[in-house]
PDB file of C-alpha atoms in Angstrom:
ATOM      1  CA  MET A   1      -6.210 -18.403 -67.850  1.00 94.00           C
ATOM      2  CA  ILE A   2      -7.297 -21.955 -68.990  1.00 98.00           C
ATOM      3  CA  LEU A   3     -10.211 -21.819 -66.727  1.00 98.00           C
ATOM      4  CA  ASP A   4     -12.194 -18.849 -65.380  1.00 98.00           C
ATOM      5  CA  VAL A   5     -15.093 -19.425 -62.918  1.00 98.00           C
ATOM      6  CA  GLU A   6     -17.187 -16.412 -62.038  1.00 98.00           C
ATOM      7  CA  GLN A   7     -19.618 -16.188 -59.353  1.00 98.00           C
ATOM      8  CA  VAL A   8     -20.912 -19.881 -59.898  1.00 98.00           C
ATOM      9  CA  THR A   9     -23.936 -20.644 -57.850  1.00 98.00           C
ATOM     10  CA  MET A  10     -25.665 -24.070 -57.754  1.00 98.00           C
ATOM     11  CA  ARG A  11     -28.972 -24.498 -56.117  1.00 97.00           C
ATOM     12  CA  PHE A  12     -31.153 -27.746 -55.771  1.00 95.00           C
ATOM     13  CA  GLY A  13     -34.689 -26.767 -54.632  1.00 93.00           C
ATOM     14  CA  GLY A  14     -34.186 -24.778 -51.412  1.00 93.00           C
ATOM     15  CA  LEU A  15     -30.435 -25.942 -50.865  1.00 95.00           C
ATOM     16  CA  THR A  16     -27.654 -23.686 -52.175  1.00 97.00           C
ATOM     17  CA  ALA A  17     -24.656 -26.169 -52.595  1.00 97.00           C
ATOM     18  CA  VAL A  18     -22.262 -23.671 -54.075  1.00 98.00           C
ATOM     19  CA  LYS A  19     -22.566 -19.851 -53.624  1.00 98.00           C
ATOM     20  CA  GLU A  20     -21.020 -17.377 -55.958  1.00 98.00           C
ATOM     21  CA  VAL A  21     -17.549 -19.047 -56.097  1.00 98.00           C
ATOM     22  CA  SER A  22     -14.959 -17.471 -58.386  1.00 98.00           C
ATOM     23  CA  PHE A  23     -11.401 -18.454 -59.256  1.00 98.00           C
ATOM     24  CA  GLY A  24      -9.015 -18.525 -62.185  1.00 97.00           C
ATOM     25  CA  LEU A  25      -6.663 -21.279 -63.261  1.00 97.00           C
ATOM     26  CA  ARG A  26      -3.354 -20.670 -65.234  1.00 97.00           C
ATOM     27  CA  GLU A  27      -2.262 -23.158 -67.747  1.00 97.00           C
ATOM     28  CA  GLY A  28       0.154 -25.893 -66.345  1.00 96.00           C
ATOM     29  CA  GLU A  29      -0.996 -25.096 -62.669  1.00 97.00           C
ATOM     30  CA  ILE A  30      -2.168 -27.518 -60.080  1.00 98.00           C
ATOM     31  CA  LEU A  31      -4.824 -26.242 -58.142  1.00 98.00           C
ATOM     32  CA  GLY A  32      -5.980 -28.073 -54.730  1.00 97.00           C
ATOM     33  CA  LEU A  33      -9.578 -27.819 -53.699  1.00 97.00           C
ATOM     34  CA  ILE A  34     -10.093 -28.731 -50.223  1.00 96.00           C
ATOM     35  CA  GLY A  35     -12.732 -28.406 -47.505  1.00 94.00           C
ATOM     36  CA  PRO A  36     -14.953 -30.504 -45.092  1.00 93.00           C
ATOM     37  CA  ASN A  37     -17.471 -33.103 -46.485  1.00 92.00           C
ATOM     38  CA  GLY A  38     -20.466 -31.375 -47.761  1.00 93.00           C
ATOM     39  CA  ALA A  39     -18.716 -28.147 -48.664  1.00 96.00           C
ATOM     40  CA  GLY A  40     -19.534 -28.284 -52.369  1.00 97.00           C
ATOM     41  CA  LYS A  41     -16.253 -29.497 -53.948  1.00 97.00           C
ATOM     42  CA  THR A  42     -17.716 -32.251 -56.049  1.00 97.00           C
ATOM     43  CA  THR A  43     -20.810 -30.215 -56.758  1.00 97.00           C
ATOM     44  CA  LEU A  44     -18.679 -27.437 -58.322  1.00 98.00           C
ATOM     45  CA  PHE A  45     -16.792 -29.854 -60.358  1.00 97.00           C
ATOM     46  CA  ASN A  46     -20.263 -31.155 -61.686  1.00 97.00           C
ATOM     47  CA  GLY A  47     -21.096 -27.513 -62.668  1.00 97.00           C
ATOM     48  CA  ILE A  48     -17.765 -27.093 -64.357  1.00 98.00           C
ATOM     49  CA  ASN A  49     -18.042 -30.058 -66.541  1.00 96.00           C
ATOM     50  CA  GLY A  50     -21.611 -30.012 -67.231  1.00 96.00           C
ATOM     51  CA  VAL A  51     -22.896 -32.997 -65.081  1.00 96.00           C
ATOM     52  CA  TYR A  52     -25.461 -30.273 -63.398  1.00 95.00           C
ATOM     53  CA  PRO A  53     -26.538 -26.864 -64.688  1.00 94.00           C
ATOM     54  CA  VAL A  54     -25.254 -23.836 -62.862  1.00 96.00           C
ATOM     55  CA  THR A  55     -27.917 -21.770 -61.421  1.00 96.00           C
ATOM     56  CA  GLY A  56     -26.062 -18.430 -61.781  1.00 97.00           C
ATOM     57  CA  GLY A  57     -22.489 -17.305 -62.914  1.00 98.00           C
ATOM     58  CA  SER A  58     -20.317 -18.497 -65.749  1.00 98.00           C
ATOM     59  CA  VAL A  59     -17.518 -20.805 -66.590  1.00 98.00           C
ATOM     60  CA  VAL A  60     -15.016 -19.964 -69.335  1.00 98.00           C
ATOM     61  CA  PHE A  61     -12.634 -22.588 -70.614  1.00 98.00           C
ATOM     62  CA  ARG A  62      -9.715 -21.707 -72.976  1.00 98.00           C
ATOM     63  CA  GLY A  63     -11.335 -18.422 -73.781  1.00 97.00           C
ATOM     64  CA  GLY A  64     -14.908 -19.898 -74.514  1.00 97.00           C
ATOM     65  CA  ALA A  65     -18.031 -19.964 -72.508  1.00 98.00           C
ATOM     66  CA  ILE A  66     -18.938 -23.610 -71.642  1.00 97.00           C
ATOM     67  CA  THR A  67     -21.830 -22.744 -69.050  1.00 96.00           C
ATOM     68  CA  GLY A  68     -24.693 -24.925 -69.951  1.00 92.00           C
ATOM     69  CA  LEU A  69     -22.938 -27.143 -72.556  1.00 96.00           C
ATOM     70  CA  PRO A  70     -23.523 -30.999 -72.130  1.00 95.00           C
ATOM     71  CA  THR A  71     -20.869 -32.998 -70.551  1.00 95.00           C
ATOM     72  CA  TRP A  72     -19.786 -34.675 -73.994  1.00 95.00           C
ATOM     73  CA  ARG A  73     -19.335 -31.377 -75.592  1.00 96.00           C
ATOM     74  CA  ILE A  74     -17.241 -30.145 -72.776  1.00 97.00           C
ATOM     75  CA  ALA A  75     -15.070 -33.463 -72.984  1.00 95.00           C
ATOM     76  CA  ARG A  76     -14.687 -32.863 -76.655  1.00 95.00           C
ATOM     77  CA  LEU A  77     -13.121 -29.422 -75.865  1.00 97.00           C
ATOM     78  CA  GLY A  78     -10.311 -31.005 -73.759  1.00 97.00           C
ATOM     79  CA  LEU A  79     -11.860 -30.992 -70.244  1.00 98.00           C
ATOM     80  CA  ALA A  80     -11.782 -34.437 -68.536  1.00 97.00           C
ATOM     81  CA  ARG A  81     -12.399 -35.714 -65.087  1.00 96.00           C
ATOM     82  CA  THR A  82     -12.185 -38.692 -62.744  1.00 96.00           C
ATOM     83  CA  HIS A  83     -14.945 -39.625 -60.177  1.00 93.00           C
ATOM     84  CA  GLN A  84     -14.652 -40.141 -56.410  1.00 89.00           C
ATOM     85  CA  ILE A  85     -16.396 -43.625 -56.786  1.00 90.00           C
ATOM     86  CA  VAL A  86     -14.741 -45.573 -59.368  1.00 92.00           C
ATOM     87  CA  ARG A  87     -16.889 -47.450 -61.868  1.00 89.00           C
ATOM     88  CA  PRO A  88     -15.035 -49.150 -64.539  1.00 94.00           C
ATOM     89  CA  LEU A  89     -16.895 -51.126 -67.281  1.00 94.00           C
ATOM     90  CA  ALA A  90     -16.357 -54.270 -65.341  1.00 93.00           C
ATOM     91  CA  GLU A  91     -17.057 -56.782 -68.141  1.00 93.00           C
ATOM     92  CA  LEU A  92     -14.565 -55.016 -70.550  1.00 97.00           C
ATOM     93  CA  THR A  93     -10.983 -55.234 -70.374  1.00 98.00           C
ATOM     94  CA  VAL A  94      -8.743 -52.567 -68.974  1.00 98.00           C
ATOM     95  CA  ARG A  95      -7.585 -51.712 -72.507  1.00 98.00           C
ATOM     96  CA  GLU A  96     -11.107 -51.462 -73.716  1.00 97.00           C
ATOM     97  CA  ASN A  97     -11.934 -49.037 -70.868  1.00 97.00           C
ATOM     98  CA  VAL A  98      -9.171 -46.701 -71.851  1.00 98.00           C
ATOM     99  CA  VAL A  99     -10.055 -47.110 -75.603  1.00 97.00           C
ATOM    100  CA  ALA A 100     -13.514 -45.735 -74.679  1.00 95.00           C
ATOM    101  CA  GLY A 101     -12.011 -42.652 -73.262  1.00 94.00           C
ATOM    102  CA  ALA A 102      -9.733 -42.079 -76.272  1.00 96.00           C
ATOM    103  CA  CYS A 103     -12.640 -42.524 -78.607  1.00 94.00           C
ATOM    104  CA  PHE A 104     -14.926 -39.876 -76.911  1.00 92.00           C
ATOM    105  CA  GLY A 105     -12.134 -37.392 -76.141  1.00 93.00           C
ATOM    106  CA  ARG A 106     -10.750 -34.374 -77.789  1.00 94.00           C
ATOM    107  CA  GLU A 107      -9.220 -35.867 -80.665  1.00 92.00           C
ATOM    108  CA  ARG A 108     -12.258 -38.120 -81.540  1.00 90.00           C
ATOM    109  CA  LEU A 109      -9.817 -41.053 -82.423  1.00 93.00           C
ATOM    110  CA  GLY A 110     -10.793 -43.893 -84.570  1.00 94.00           C
ATOM    111  CA  LEU A 111     -10.457 -47.305 -83.147  1.00 95.00           C
ATOM    112  CA  ARG A 112      -6.936 -48.032 -84.308  1.00 96.00           C
ATOM    113  CA  ASP A 113      -5.604 -44.827 -83.010  1.00 97.00           C
ATOM    114  CA  ALA A 114      -7.582 -45.257 -79.801  1.00 97.00           C
ATOM    115  CA  VAL A 115      -5.960 -48.527 -79.044  1.00 97.00           C
ATOM    116  CA  ARG A 116      -2.431 -47.033 -79.674  1.00 97.00           C
ATOM    117  CA  VAL A 117      -3.251 -44.151 -77.324  1.00 97.00           C
ATOM    118  CA  ALA A 118      -4.681 -46.497 -74.820  1.00 98.00           C
ATOM    119  CA  ASP A 119      -1.481 -48.587 -74.619  1.00 97.00           C
ATOM    120  CA  GLU A 120       0.711 -45.545 -74.378  1.00 97.00           C
ATOM    121  CA  VAL A 121      -1.451 -44.260 -71.276  1.00 97.00           C
ATOM    122  CA  LEU A 122      -1.518 -47.628 -69.665  1.00 97.00           C
ATOM    123  CA  ASP A 123       2.165 -47.707 -69.715  1.00 96.00           C
ATOM    124  CA  ARG A 124       2.400 -44.478 -68.224  1.00 93.00           C
ATOM    125  CA  VAL A 125       0.225 -45.343 -65.366  1.00 94.00           C
ATOM    126  CA  GLU A 126       1.779 -48.703 -64.772  1.00 93.00           C
ATOM    127  CA  LEU A 127      -1.215 -50.806 -65.960  1.00 96.00           C
ATOM    128  CA  ALA A 128       0.163 -52.131 -69.099  1.00 97.00           C
ATOM    129  CA  SER A 129       0.613 -55.717 -67.563  1.00 97.00           C
ATOM    130  CA  LYS A 130      -3.113 -55.655 -66.761  1.00 97.00           C
ATOM    131  CA  ALA A 131      -4.310 -54.525 -70.127  1.00 98.00           C
ATOM    132  CA  ASP A 132      -6.124 -57.729 -71.215  1.00 98.00           C
ATOM    133  CA  LEU A 133      -7.743 -58.402 -67.883  1.00 97.00           C
ATOM    134  CA  PRO A 134     -11.424 -57.632 -67.127  1.00 97.00           C
ATOM    135  CA  ALA A 135     -11.573 -54.306 -65.382  1.00 97.00           C
ATOM    136  CA  GLY A 136     -13.526 -55.771 -62.497  1.00 95.00           C
ATOM    137  CA  LYS A 137     -10.727 -57.933 -61.647  1.00 96.00           C
ATOM    138  CA  LEU A 138      -8.567 -54.922 -60.499  1.00 96.00           C
ATOM    139  CA  ASN A 139      -7.965 -53.967 -56.726  1.00 94.00           C
ATOM    140  CA  LEU A 140      -8.922 -50.451 -55.677  1.00 93.00           C
ATOM    141  CA  ALA A 141      -5.501 -48.750 -56.460  1.00 93.00           C
ATOM    142  CA  GLN A 142      -5.373 -50.238 -59.830  1.00 96.00           C
ATOM    143  CA  LYS A 143      -9.093 -49.140 -60.505  1.00 96.00           C
ATOM    144  CA  LYS A 144      -7.859 -45.429 -59.471  1.00 94.00           C
ATOM    145  CA  ARG A 145      -5.312 -45.756 -61.911  1.00 95.00           C
ATOM    146  CA  LEU A 146      -7.679 -46.983 -64.648  1.00 97.00           C
ATOM    147  CA  GLU A 147      -9.785 -44.106 -63.868  1.00 95.00           C
ATOM    148  CA  LEU A 148      -6.953 -41.722 -64.338  1.00 96.00           C
ATOM    149  CA  ALA A 149      -5.824 -43.428 -67.509  1.00 97.00           C
ATOM    150  CA  ARG A 150      -9.380 -43.320 -69.139  1.00 96.00           C
ATOM    151  CA  ALA A 151      -9.371 -39.664 -68.614  1.00 96.00           C
ATOM    152  CA  LEU A 152      -5.709 -39.068 -69.755  1.00 97.00           C
ATOM    153  CA  ALA A 153      -6.614 -41.054 -73.067  1.00 97.00           C
ATOM    154  CA  ALA A 154      -9.241 -38.257 -73.850  1.00 96.00           C
ATOM    155  CA  ARG A 155      -6.139 -36.130 -74.274  1.00 96.00           C
ATOM    156  CA  PRO A 156      -7.369 -33.215 -72.080  1.00 97.00           C
ATOM    157  CA  TYR A 157      -5.950 -29.821 -71.580  1.00 98.00           C
ATOM    158  CA  LEU A 158      -7.529 -29.666 -68.198  1.00 98.00           C
ATOM    159  CA  LEU A 159      -8.184 -32.798 -65.803  1.00 98.00           C
ATOM    160  CA  LEU A 160     -10.401 -32.567 -62.787  1.00 98.00           C
ATOM    161  CA  LEU A 161      -9.437 -35.172 -60.044  1.00 97.00           C
ATOM    162  CA  ASP A 162     -11.983 -36.114 -57.491  1.00 96.00           C
ATOM    163  CA  GLU A 163     -10.299 -38.010 -54.713  1.00 94.00           C
ATOM    164  CA  VAL A 164      -8.012 -39.938 -56.834  1.00 94.00           C
ATOM    165  CA  LEU A 165      -6.010 -40.851 -53.657  1.00 93.00           C
ATOM    166  CA  ALA A 166      -8.820 -41.903 -51.369  1.00 91.00           C
ATOM    167  CA  GLY A 167      -8.587 -45.368 -50.152  1.00 90.00           C
ATOM    168  CA  LEU A 168      -4.670 -45.918 -51.123  1.00 92.00           C
ATOM    169  CA  ASN A 169      -2.110 -46.869 -48.548  1.00 93.00           C
ATOM    170  CA  PRO A 170       0.927 -44.433 -48.023  1.00 94.00           C
ATOM    171  CA  SER A 171       3.045 -46.222 -50.706  1.00 94.00           C
ATOM    172  CA  GLU A 172       0.266 -46.109 -53.181  1.00 93.00           C
ATOM    173  CA  VAL A 173      -0.397 -42.468 -52.549  1.00 94.00           C
ATOM    174  CA  SER A 174       3.318 -41.827 -53.244  1.00 94.00           C
ATOM    175  CA  THR A 175       3.283 -43.585 -56.361  1.00 93.00           C
ATOM    176  CA  MET A 176       0.063 -41.687 -57.555  1.00 94.00           C
ATOM    177  CA  LEU A 177       1.558 -38.397 -56.764  1.00 95.00           C
ATOM    178  CA  ASP A 178       4.567 -39.118 -58.873  1.00 95.00           C
ATOM    179  CA  THR A 179       2.171 -40.018 -61.732  1.00 94.00           C
ATOM    180  CA  LEU A 180       0.321 -36.770 -61.417  1.00 96.00           C
ATOM    181  CA  ARG A 181       3.506 -34.678 -61.306  1.00 96.00           C
ATOM    182  CA  GLU A 182       4.452 -36.531 -64.608  1.00 95.00           C
ATOM    183  CA  VAL A 183       1.050 -35.743 -66.033  1.00 96.00           C
ATOM    184  CA  ARG A 184       1.570 -32.169 -65.223  1.00 96.00           C
ATOM    185  CA  SER A 185       5.084 -32.186 -66.928  1.00 96.00           C
ATOM    186  CA  ARG A 186       3.298 -33.147 -70.122  1.00 94.00           C
ATOM    187  CA  GLY A 187       1.305 -29.921 -70.138  1.00 94.00           C
ATOM    188  CA  VAL A 188      -1.897 -30.880 -68.502  1.00 97.00           C
ATOM    189  CA  THR A 189      -3.321 -28.572 -65.997  1.00 98.00           C
ATOM    190  CA  LEU A 190      -4.930 -30.162 -62.762  1.00 98.00           C
ATOM    191  CA  ILE A 191      -7.541 -29.444 -60.184  1.00 98.00           C
ATOM    192  CA  LEU A 192      -7.482 -31.946 -57.228  1.00 97.00           C
ATOM    193  CA  ILE A 193     -10.023 -32.477 -54.744  1.00 97.00           C
ATOM    194  CA  GLU A 194      -8.307 -34.442 -51.802  1.00 94.00           C
ATOM    195  CA  HIS A 195      -8.702 -35.001 -47.991  1.00 92.00           C
ATOM    196  CA  ILE A 196      -5.086 -36.189 -47.552  1.00 93.00           C
ATOM    197  CA  MET A 197      -3.472 -32.999 -46.484  1.00 92.00           C
ATOM    198  CA  HIS A 198       0.141 -33.775 -46.849  1.00 92.00           C
ATOM    199  CA  ALA A 199      -0.420 -35.038 -50.290  1.00 94.00           C
ATOM    200  CA  VAL A 200      -2.494 -32.181 -51.689  1.00 93.00           C
ATOM    201  CA  MET A 201      -0.284 -29.377 -50.143  1.00 94.00           C
ATOM    202  CA  SER A 202       2.886 -30.929 -51.497  1.00 94.00           C
ATOM    203  CA  LEU A 203       1.555 -31.197 -55.045  1.00 96.00           C
ATOM    204  CA  SER A 204      -0.603 -28.107 -55.288  1.00 97.00           C
ATOM    205  CA  ASP A 205       0.813 -24.686 -56.505  1.00 97.00           C
ATOM    206  CA  ARG A 206      -2.289 -22.965 -54.925  1.00 97.00           C
ATOM    207  CA  VAL A 207      -5.146 -24.224 -52.820  1.00 97.00           C
ATOM    208  CA  LEU A 208      -8.706 -23.059 -52.848  1.00 97.00           C
ATOM    209  CA  VAL A 209     -11.026 -23.799 -49.663  1.00 97.00           C
ATOM    210  CA  LEU A 210     -14.627 -24.195 -49.760  1.00 97.00           C
ATOM    211  CA  HIS A 211     -16.854 -24.316 -46.687  1.00 96.00           C
ATOM    212  CA  CYS A 212     -20.663 -24.543 -46.767  1.00 95.00           C
ATOM    213  CA  GLY A 213     -20.563 -23.897 -50.451  1.00 97.00           C
ATOM    214  CA  GLU A 214     -18.617 -20.735 -50.214  1.00 97.00           C
ATOM    215  CA  ARG A 215     -15.006 -19.842 -50.834  1.00 97.00           C
ATOM    216  CA  ILE A 216     -13.232 -18.842 -47.579  1.00 96.00           C
ATOM    217  CA  ALA A 217      -9.668 -18.962 -48.688  1.00 95.00           C
ATOM    218  CA  GLU A 218      -7.205 -19.123 -51.604  1.00 96.00           C
ATOM    219  CA  GLY A 219      -3.365 -19.048 -51.701  1.00 96.00           C
ATOM    220  CA  THR A 220      -0.300 -20.833 -51.673  1.00 96.00           C
ATOM    221  CA  PRO A 221      -0.346 -24.106 -49.443  1.00 95.00           C
ATOM    222  CA  GLU A 222       1.606 -22.251 -46.794  1.00 94.00           C
ATOM    223  CA  GLN A 223      -0.689 -19.322 -46.663  1.00 95.00           C
ATOM    224  CA  VAL A 224      -3.839 -21.508 -46.561  1.00 94.00           C
ATOM    225  CA  THR A 225      -2.703 -23.658 -43.640  1.00 91.00           C
ATOM    226  CA  LYS A 226      -1.965 -20.513 -41.643  1.00 92.00           C
ATOM    227  CA  ASP A 227      -5.361 -18.919 -42.371  1.00 93.00           C
ATOM    228  CA  PRO A 228      -7.549 -18.790 -39.236  1.00 92.00           C
ATOM    229  CA  ARG A 229     -10.648 -19.528 -41.020  1.00 91.00           C
ATOM    230  CA  VAL A 230      -9.303 -22.593 -42.642  1.00 92.00           C
ATOM    231  CA  VAL A 231      -8.068 -23.896 -39.360  1.00 90.00           C
ATOM    232  CA  GLU A 232     -11.243 -23.416 -37.650  1.00 89.00           C
ATOM    233  CA  ALA A 233     -13.462 -24.868 -40.543  1.00 85.00           C
ATOM    234  CA  TYR A 234     -11.423 -27.709 -41.709  1.00 85.00           C
ATOM    235  CA  LEU A 235      -7.649 -28.354 -40.660  1.00 74.00           C
ATOM    236  CA  GLY A 236      -7.940 -28.134 -36.900  1.00 70.00           C
ATOM    237  CA  ASP A 237      -4.388 -28.593 -35.610  1.00 56.00           C
ATOM    238  CA  PRO A 238      -2.239 -26.889 -38.467  1.00 48.00           C
ATOM    239  CA  SER A 239       0.810 -28.847 -37.208  1.00 51.00           C
ATOM    240  CA  SER A 240      -0.804 -32.119 -38.552  1.00 49.00           C
ATOM    241  CA  VAL A 241      -0.992 -31.017 -42.191  1.00 49.00           C
ATOM    242  CA  GLY A 242       2.365 -32.367 -43.115  1.00 46.00           C
ATOM    243  CA  ARG A 243       2.075 -35.799 -41.508  1.00 45.00           C
ATOM    244  CA  ALA A 244       1.489 -38.703 -43.523  1.00 42.00           C
ATOM    245  CA  PRO A 245      -1.688 -40.857 -42.797  1.00 38.00           C
ATOM    246  CA  GLY A 246      -1.502 -42.732 -39.470  1.00 38.00           C
ATOM    247  CA  GLU A 247       1.204 -40.594 -37.979  1.00 38.00           C
ATOM    248  CA  ALA A 248       0.624 -39.187 -34.562  1.00 30.00           C
TER     249      ALA A 248
END
């Protein structure tokens, strides 16, 4: 297992946002993480990569305990993430944003090598033509790709993706899914938080479902969409799962 989450609980005062969640992740796998708003998905990400301390349980990454480590040390170990709300360094160029990811990633690259890696990654995510633009000039779809590029430049073994498809139109979603499949083909393991069901179900090998901070189901996309608990808590009409956004 590249990641082993055991009985992770996260409390904030009297609120239990994540309660005794456990799952394992095999190297090279894509795991979809779904559930209603407020289910604890992003909070679980924050516990895994050290943004917030876990109250109970443990997180093991590539055989070593990372519970309680600061975010920068976890990033150095090869675990990167994107954020739901993209906040590029707006006054820096697109290339400079990605260089920052490379410098502070797993390989601790110097500036010259970081620029080389940044240009390689920008080409992969189809932003090479925007490399010298200020990052603040990009549209939403391009900023999503920049967020992905910055994470990939850190050369992670595992990448946590928080709603990387949110706000994109169907064509942009399709292009991003192709990019994520290409990322996986290069050996990067992925966990994907997403609300676009046809996308997450087509991309994921397995799906984990959270509701009110607890795991209520886990399995293949087909198994999860037929689980009565998931239908009741989140999916509603299961026949809608395969539809693209906007379809009746």
